[in-house]
Coordinates of C-alpha atoms in Angstrom, one line a residue:
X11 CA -75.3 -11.0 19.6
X12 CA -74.6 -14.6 18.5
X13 CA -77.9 -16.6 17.3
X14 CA -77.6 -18.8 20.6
X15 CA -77.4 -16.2 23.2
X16 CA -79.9 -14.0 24.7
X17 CA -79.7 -10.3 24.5
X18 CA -79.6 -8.0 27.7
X19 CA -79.2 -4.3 28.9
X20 CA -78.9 -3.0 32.7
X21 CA -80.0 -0.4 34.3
X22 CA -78.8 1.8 37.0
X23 CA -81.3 3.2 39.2
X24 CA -79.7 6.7 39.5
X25 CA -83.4 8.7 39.2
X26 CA -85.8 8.6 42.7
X27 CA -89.1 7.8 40.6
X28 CA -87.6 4.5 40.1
X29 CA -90.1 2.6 42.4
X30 CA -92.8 3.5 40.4
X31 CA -92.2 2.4 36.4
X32 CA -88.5 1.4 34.8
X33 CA -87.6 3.1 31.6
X34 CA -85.9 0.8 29.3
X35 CA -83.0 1.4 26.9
X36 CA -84.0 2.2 23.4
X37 CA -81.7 1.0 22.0
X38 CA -82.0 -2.3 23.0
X39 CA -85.3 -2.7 20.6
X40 CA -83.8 -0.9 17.9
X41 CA -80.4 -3.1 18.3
X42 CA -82.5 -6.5 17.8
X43 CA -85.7 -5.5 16.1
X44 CA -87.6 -6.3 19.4
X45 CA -90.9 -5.4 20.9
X46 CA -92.7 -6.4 24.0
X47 CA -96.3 -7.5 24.4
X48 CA -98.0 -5.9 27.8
X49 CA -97.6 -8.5 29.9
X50 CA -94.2 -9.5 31.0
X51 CA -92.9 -11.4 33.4
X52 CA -89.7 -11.4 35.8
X53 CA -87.8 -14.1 37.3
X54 CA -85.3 -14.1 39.8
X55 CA -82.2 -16.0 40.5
X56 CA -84.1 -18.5 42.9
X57 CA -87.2 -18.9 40.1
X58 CA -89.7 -16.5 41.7
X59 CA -91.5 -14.4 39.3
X60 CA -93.4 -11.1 38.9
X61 CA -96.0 -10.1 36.7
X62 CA -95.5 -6.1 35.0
X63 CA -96.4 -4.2 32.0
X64 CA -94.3 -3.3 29.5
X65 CA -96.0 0.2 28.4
X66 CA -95.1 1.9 25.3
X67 CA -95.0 5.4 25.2
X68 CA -94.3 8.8 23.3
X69 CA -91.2 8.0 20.9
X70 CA -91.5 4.3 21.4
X71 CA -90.0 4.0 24.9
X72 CA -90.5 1.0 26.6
X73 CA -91.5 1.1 30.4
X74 CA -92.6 -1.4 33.4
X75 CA -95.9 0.0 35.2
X76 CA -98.2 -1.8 36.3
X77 CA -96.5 -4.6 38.9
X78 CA -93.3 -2.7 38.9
X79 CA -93.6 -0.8 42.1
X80 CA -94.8 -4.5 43.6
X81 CA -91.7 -5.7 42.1
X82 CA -89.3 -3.0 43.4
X83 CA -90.6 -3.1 46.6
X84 CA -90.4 -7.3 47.4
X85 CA -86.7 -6.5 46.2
X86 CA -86.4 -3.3 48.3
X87 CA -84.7 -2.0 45.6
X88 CA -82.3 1.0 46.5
X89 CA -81.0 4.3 45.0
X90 CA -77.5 3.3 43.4
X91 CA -78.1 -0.2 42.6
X92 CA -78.1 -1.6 38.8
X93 CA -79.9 -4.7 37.4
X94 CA -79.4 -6.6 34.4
X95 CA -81.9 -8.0 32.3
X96 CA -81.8 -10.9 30.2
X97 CA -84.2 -12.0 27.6
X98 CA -85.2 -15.2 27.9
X99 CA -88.3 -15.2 25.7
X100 CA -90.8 -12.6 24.1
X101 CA -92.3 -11.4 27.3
X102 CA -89.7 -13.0 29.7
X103 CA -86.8 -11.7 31.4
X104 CA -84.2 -12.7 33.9
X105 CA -83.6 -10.2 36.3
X106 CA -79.9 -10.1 38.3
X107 CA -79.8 -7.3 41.1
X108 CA -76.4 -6.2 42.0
X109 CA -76.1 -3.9 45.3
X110 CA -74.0 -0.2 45.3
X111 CA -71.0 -3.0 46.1
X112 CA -71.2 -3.9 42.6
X113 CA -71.6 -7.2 43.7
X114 CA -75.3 -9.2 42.9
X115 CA -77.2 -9.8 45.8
X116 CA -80.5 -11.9 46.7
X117 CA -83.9 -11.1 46.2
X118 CA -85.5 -12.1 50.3
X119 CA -88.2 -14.3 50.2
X120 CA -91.0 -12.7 52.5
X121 CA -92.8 -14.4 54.6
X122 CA -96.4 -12.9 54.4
X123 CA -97.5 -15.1 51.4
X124 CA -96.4 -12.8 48.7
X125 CA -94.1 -13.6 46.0
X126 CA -93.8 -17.4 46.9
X127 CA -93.2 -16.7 51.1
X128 CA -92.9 -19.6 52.6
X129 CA -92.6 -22.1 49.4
X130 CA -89.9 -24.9 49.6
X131 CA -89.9 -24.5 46.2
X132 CA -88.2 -22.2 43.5
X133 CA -91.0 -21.0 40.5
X134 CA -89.1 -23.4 38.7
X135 CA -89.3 -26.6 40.2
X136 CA -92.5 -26.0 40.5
X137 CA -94.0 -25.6 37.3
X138 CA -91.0 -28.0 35.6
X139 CA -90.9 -31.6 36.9
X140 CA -88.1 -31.8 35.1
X141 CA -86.6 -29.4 37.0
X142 CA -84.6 -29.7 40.5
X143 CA -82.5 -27.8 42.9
X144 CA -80.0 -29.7 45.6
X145 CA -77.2 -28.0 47.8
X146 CA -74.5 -29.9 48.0
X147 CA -73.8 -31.7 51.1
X148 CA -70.9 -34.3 52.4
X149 CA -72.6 -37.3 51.1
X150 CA -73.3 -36.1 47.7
X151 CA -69.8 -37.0 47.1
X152 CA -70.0 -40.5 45.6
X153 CA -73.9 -40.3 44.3
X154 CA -77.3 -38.6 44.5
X155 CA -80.7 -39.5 44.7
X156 CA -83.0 -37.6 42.3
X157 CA -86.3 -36.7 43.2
X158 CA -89.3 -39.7 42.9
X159 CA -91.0 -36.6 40.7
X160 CA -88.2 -36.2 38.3
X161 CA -87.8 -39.5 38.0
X162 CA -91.5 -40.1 36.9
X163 CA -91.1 -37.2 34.7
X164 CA -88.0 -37.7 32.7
X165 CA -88.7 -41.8 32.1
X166 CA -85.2 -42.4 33.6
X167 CA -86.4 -45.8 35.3
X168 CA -85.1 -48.4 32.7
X169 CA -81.9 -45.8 31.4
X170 CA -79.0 -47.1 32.6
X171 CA -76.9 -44.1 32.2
X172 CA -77.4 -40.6 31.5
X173 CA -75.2 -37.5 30.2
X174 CA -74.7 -34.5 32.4
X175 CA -73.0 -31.4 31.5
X176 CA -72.0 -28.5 33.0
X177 CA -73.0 -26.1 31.9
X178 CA -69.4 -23.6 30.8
X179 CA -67.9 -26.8 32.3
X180 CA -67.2 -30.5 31.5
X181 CA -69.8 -33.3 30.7
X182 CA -69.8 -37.1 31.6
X183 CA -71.7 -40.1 31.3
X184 CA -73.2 -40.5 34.6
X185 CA -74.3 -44.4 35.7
X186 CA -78.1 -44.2 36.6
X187 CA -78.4 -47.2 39.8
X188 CA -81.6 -48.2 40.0
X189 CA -82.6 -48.9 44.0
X190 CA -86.2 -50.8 44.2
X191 CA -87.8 -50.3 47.7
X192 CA -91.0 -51.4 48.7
X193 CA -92.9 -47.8 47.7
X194 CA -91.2 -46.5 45.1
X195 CA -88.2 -46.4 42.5
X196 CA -85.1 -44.5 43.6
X197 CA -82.9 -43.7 41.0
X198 CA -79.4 -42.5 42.1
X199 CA -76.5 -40.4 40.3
X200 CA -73.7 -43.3 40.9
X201 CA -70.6 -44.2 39.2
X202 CA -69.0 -40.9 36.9
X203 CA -70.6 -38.8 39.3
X204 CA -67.6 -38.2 41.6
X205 CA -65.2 -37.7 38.5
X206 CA -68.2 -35.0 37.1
X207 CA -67.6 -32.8 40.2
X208 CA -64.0 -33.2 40.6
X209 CA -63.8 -32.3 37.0
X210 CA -65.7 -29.2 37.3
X211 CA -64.5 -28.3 40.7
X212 CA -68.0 -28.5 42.7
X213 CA -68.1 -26.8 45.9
X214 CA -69.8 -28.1 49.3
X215 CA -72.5 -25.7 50.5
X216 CA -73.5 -24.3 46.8
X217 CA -76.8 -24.7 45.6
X218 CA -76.9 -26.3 41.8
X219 CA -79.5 -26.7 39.3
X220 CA -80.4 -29.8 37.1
X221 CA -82.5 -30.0 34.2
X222 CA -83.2 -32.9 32.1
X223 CA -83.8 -33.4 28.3
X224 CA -84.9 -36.0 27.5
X225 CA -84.5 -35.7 23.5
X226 CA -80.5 -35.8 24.3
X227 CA -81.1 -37.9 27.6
X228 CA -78.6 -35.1 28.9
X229 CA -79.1 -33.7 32.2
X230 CA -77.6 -29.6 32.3
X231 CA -76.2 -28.5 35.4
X232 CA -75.4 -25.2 36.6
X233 CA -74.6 -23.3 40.0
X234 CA -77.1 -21.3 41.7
X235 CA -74.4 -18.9 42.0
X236 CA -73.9 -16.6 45.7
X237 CA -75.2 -13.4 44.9
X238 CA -71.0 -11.6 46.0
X239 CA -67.9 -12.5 46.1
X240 CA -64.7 -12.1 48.3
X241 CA -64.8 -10.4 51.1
X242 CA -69.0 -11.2 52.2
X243 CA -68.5 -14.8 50.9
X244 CA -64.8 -15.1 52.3
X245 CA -64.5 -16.6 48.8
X246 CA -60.6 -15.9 46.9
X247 CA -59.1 -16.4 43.3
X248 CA -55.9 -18.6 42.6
X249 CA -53.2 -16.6 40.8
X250 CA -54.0 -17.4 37.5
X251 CA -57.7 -16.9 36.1
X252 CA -59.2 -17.6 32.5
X253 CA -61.6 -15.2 30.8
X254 CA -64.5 -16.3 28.8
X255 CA -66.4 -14.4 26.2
X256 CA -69.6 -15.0 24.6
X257 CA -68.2 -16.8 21.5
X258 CA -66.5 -19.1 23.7
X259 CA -62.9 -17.6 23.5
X260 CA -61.0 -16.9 27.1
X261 CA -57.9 -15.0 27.9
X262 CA -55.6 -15.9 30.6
X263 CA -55.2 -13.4 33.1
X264 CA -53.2 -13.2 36.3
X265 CA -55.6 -12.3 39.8
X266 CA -53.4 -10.2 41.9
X267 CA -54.1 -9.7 45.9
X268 CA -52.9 -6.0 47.1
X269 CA -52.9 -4.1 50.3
X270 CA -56.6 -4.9 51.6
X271 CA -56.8 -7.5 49.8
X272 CA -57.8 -6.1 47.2
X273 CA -58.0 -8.2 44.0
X274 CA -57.1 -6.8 40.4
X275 CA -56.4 -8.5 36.7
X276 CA -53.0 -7.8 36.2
X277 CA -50.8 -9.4 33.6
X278 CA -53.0 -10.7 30.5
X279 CA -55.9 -8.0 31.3
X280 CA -53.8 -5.7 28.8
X281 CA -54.1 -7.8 25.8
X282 CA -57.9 -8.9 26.6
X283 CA -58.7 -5.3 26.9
X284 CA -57.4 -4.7 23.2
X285 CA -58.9 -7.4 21.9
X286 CA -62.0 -6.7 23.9
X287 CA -61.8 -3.3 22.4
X288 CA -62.9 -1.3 25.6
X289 CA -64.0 1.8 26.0
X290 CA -64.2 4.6 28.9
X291 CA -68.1 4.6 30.2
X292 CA -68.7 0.8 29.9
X293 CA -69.7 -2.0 31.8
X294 CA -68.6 -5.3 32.4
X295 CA -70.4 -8.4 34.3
X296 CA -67.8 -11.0 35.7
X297 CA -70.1 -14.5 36.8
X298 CA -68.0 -17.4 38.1
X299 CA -68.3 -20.4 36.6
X300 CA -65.7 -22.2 38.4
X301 CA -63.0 -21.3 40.4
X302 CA -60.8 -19.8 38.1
X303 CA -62.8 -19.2 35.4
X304 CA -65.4 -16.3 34.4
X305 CA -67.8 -15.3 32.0
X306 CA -67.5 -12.3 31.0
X307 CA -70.3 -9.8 29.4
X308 CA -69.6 -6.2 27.9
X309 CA -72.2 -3.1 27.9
X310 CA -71.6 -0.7 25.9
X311 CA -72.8 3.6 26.8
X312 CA -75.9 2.8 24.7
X313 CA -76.6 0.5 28.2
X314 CA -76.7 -3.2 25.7
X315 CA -74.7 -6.0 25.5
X316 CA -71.6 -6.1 22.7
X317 CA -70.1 -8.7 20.7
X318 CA -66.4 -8.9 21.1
X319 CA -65.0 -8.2 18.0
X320 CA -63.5 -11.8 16.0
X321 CA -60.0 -12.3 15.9
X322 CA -58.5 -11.4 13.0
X323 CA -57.8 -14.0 10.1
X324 CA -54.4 -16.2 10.6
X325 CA -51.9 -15.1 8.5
X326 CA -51.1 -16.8 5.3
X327 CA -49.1 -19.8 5.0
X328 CA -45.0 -18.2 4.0
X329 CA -44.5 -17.7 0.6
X330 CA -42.1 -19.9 -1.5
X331 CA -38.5 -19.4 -1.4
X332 CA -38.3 -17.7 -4.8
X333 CA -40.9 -15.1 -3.4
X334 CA -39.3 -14.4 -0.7
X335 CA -35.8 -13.5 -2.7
X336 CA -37.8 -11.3 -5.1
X337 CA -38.7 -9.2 -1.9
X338 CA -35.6 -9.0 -1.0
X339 CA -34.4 -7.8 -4.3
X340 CA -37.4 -5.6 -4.4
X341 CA -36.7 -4.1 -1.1
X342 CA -33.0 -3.4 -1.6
X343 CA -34.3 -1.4 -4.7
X344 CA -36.5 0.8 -3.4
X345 CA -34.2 1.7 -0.6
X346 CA -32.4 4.1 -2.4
X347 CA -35.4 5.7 -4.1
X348 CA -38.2 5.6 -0.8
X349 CA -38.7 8.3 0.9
X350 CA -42.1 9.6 2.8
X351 CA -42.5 12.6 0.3
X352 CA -41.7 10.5 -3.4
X353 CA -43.4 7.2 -2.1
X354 CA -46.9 7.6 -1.3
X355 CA -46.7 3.6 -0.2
X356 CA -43.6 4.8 2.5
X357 CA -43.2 6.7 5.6
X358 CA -41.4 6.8 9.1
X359 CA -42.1 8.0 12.4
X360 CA -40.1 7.6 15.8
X361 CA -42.1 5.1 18.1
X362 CA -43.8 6.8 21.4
X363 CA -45.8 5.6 24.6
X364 CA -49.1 6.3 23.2
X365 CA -47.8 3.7 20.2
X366 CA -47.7 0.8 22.4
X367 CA -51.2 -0.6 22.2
X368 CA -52.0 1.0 18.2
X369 CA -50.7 3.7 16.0
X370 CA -52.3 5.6 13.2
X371 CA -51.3 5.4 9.9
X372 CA -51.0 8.5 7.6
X373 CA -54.1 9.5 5.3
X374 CA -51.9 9.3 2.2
X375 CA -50.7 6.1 2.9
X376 CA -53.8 4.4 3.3
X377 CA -55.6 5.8 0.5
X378 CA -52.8 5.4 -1.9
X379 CA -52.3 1.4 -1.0
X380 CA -56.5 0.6 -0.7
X381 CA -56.5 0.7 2.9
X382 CA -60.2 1.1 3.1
X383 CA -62.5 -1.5 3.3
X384 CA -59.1 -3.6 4.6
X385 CA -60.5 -5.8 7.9
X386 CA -56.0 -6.7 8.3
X387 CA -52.8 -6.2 7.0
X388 CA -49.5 -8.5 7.3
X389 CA -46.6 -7.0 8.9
X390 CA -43.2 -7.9 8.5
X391 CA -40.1 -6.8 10.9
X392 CA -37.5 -7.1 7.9
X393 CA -34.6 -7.7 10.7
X394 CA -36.3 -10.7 12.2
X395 CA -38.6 -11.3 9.4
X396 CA -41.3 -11.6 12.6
X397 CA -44.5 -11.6 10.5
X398 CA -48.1 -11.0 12.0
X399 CA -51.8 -10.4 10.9
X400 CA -52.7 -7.2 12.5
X401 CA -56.4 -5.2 12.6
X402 CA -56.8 -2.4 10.8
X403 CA -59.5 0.1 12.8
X404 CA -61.5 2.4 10.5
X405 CA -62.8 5.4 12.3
X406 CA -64.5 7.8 9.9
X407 CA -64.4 11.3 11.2
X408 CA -64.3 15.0 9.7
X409 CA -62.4 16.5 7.4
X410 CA -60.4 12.5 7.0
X411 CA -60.9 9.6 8.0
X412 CA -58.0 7.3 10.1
X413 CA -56.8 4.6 10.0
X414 CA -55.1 2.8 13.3
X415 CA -53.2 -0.5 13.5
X416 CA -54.8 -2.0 16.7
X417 CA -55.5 -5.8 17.7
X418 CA -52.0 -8.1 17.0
X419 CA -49.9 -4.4 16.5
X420 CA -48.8 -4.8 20.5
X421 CA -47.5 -8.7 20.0
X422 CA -45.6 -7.4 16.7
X423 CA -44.1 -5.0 18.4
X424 CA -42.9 -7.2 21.6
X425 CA -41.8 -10.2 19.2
X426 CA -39.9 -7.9 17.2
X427 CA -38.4 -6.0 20.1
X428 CA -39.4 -2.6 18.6
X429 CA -37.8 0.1 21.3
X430 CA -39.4 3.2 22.0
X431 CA -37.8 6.3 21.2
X432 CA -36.4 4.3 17.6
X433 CA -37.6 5.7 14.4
X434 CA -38.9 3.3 12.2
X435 CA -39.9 2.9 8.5
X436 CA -43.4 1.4 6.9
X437 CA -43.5 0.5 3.4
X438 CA -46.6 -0.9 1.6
X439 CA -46.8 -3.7 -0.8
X440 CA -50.6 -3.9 -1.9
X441 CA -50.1 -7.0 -4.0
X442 CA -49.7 -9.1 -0.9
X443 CA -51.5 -6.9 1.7
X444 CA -47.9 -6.5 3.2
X445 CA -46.4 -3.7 5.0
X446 CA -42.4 -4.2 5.7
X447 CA -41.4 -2.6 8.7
X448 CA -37.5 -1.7 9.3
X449 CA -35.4 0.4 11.5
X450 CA -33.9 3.7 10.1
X451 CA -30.5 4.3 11.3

């Protein structure tokens, strides 16, 4: 994962045993170089935490013991369900339970003193004075009052503005009104803070979280986000949706309501899936950040969080003029004399279904033109002199390895208006890491 972001695995809780210890993934360690200590703790999505044992066993498993079964039952865990944990420091996790509707749900507070019953407030707040929680009401519209404690804390009597930032959203300066009363200082949220929640469409009834830094004077906020979506939350999506990975990048994707009203990605979920390079068997974790916009994290079989693969590199800028007429010359040349036995750097194929999304290039080709080790090639539609940096996928198997054109190959093809059932011809040009494409007739 990226230097700034935490790593994380889930878990499905598939085996019956599962109240009494939590075998981790493996892999997770061995992906990151971790370990735990013995003591670890858990936290929730309202800030309640849990005290376990990590335990390591035969084959350096990880497991939670001790405190587990406390845990599991306070969140009456059930046979189906899958969490997600998040490393947040060396023996701290976030902990995200989503139900067998595949949405997350709430951990109950209980009300016989046990983990935080009764408390008015969240393990957070608590422990961090610089550290609130507020649902938002009608008259939080033009301004809030922070809370005398945070005030104290964060020295904000005497600032006369502050910085708050959503956070996956916008930031503004935010004036900071100072109201003197006869008791205390009130310090209020005043004028920016109307345009702050327009800008990062703030909803009445959600709970959101602010925490102050006082080394930026910036004040993060984030949603306390409803634990489903849809149908239990009689929430909805507009038509057209954004994406956002982990590096920052989104995809626009249209969010299509079908009989039932069932919602599905539709147009722009193809390319996001190619570039997303997903596989059968994983997993992905949609949280809402605004209304039309979603985070978006991938697990791979090995039960850990993947990278999305970068982008490939922008193509070059166009060659000169007088380059361009020596390819010219140079393809009308070999023309006559290519063919896919003499020309090791040539070959054709008719253009399929299964082509659409990536096609394979042929052993002999690739090898002959220094293929491997290749991250992209250029292609070139000669017709329309369409030109596009396209991935080149290595995947290494027995007797051969292959070679497939993948990410950018399905925008060549529809901005060259490639037709399927055509035959088409590839020749290679190493020098300039160029294959020209062109129609056989």
């Amino acid at each position: 994962m990226s230097a700034n972001q935490n790593p994380s695995f889930f878990k499905v809780l598939s085996n019956t045993d599962f109240t009494k210890l939590l075998r981790l993934p493996p892999d997770f360690f061995t992906r990151y170089g971790l370990t735990l200590p013995e003591k670890v703790k858990l936290r929730c999505h309202d800030g309640r935490t849990w005290n376990v044992t990590a335990e390591r066993f035969h084959g350096g498993v990880f497991c939670f013991t001790q405190g587990w079964p406390a845990f599991a039952e306070e969140a009456a865990l059930q046979l189906g369900e899958f969490l997600v944990f998040t490393l947040l420091t060396k023996s701290k996790f976030d902990v995200a339970v989503f139900g067998t509707s595949f949405c997350e749900r709430e951990i109950k507070i209980r009300n016989d003193g046990v983990a935080g019953g009764g408390a008015s407030r969240t393990d957070d707040e608590s422990s961090n004075p610089l550290y609130f929680e507020i649902r938002l009401k009608p008259h939080h519209k033009g301004r809030i009052s922070l809370p005398a404690r945070f005030v104290k804390a964060s020295g904000m009597v005497g600032r006369k503005s502050v910085m708050v930032e959503y956070v996956g959203g916008a930031g503004k300066s935010v004036v900071a009104d100072h109201r003197r009363q006869s008791h205390l200082n009130r310090v209020d949220l005043a004028g920016g803070w109307r345009e702050f929640q327009e800008m990062n469409e703030f909803v009445l009834g959600k709970t959101y979280s602010f925490e102050f830094n006082p080394n930026l004077n910036l004040i993060s906020v984030n949603q306390r986000l409803p634990p489903a979506l849809f149908t239990r939350y009689d929430l909805t999506l507009p038509e057209n949706v954004k994406i956002r990975g982990h590096d920052g990048r989104t995809w626009n994707v249209t969010a299509e309501r079908f009989h039932g009203g069932v919602f599905c990605f539709t147009q722009g979920w193809p390319a996001f899936a190619e570039d997303a390079a997903l596989k059968l068997g994983e997993f992905l974790v949609f949280t809402p950040l605004t209304k039309s916009k979603l985070d978006v994290a991938i697990y791979d079989t090995s039960f850990c969080e993947r990278e999305i693969p970068p982008p490939p590199p922008p193509p070059p800028p166009p060659p000169p003029p007088a380059i361009i007429r020596r390819r010219k010359i140079n393809r009308s040349s070999h023309n006559s004399s290519s063919s896919s036995s003499s020309n090791p750097l040539y070959f054709e194929f008719c253009l399929k279904k299964h082509q659409q999304s990536r096609i394979t290039l042929p052993v002999k080709f690739c090898k002959t033109g220094g293929m491997m080790g290749k991250k992209y090639v250029m292609l070139e539609y000669v017709a329309t002199q369409t030109c596009k940096a396209v991935a080149v996928d290595h995947r290494r198997k027995s007797p051969a390895a292959r070679f497939d054109l993948t990410r950018g190959w399905r925008d060549f093809r529809e901005e060259s208006g490639l037709v399927l059932g055509e035959t088409y011809s590839f020749e290679f040009n190493p020098n300039h890491n160029l294959i020209y494409v062109n129609q056989v007739f």
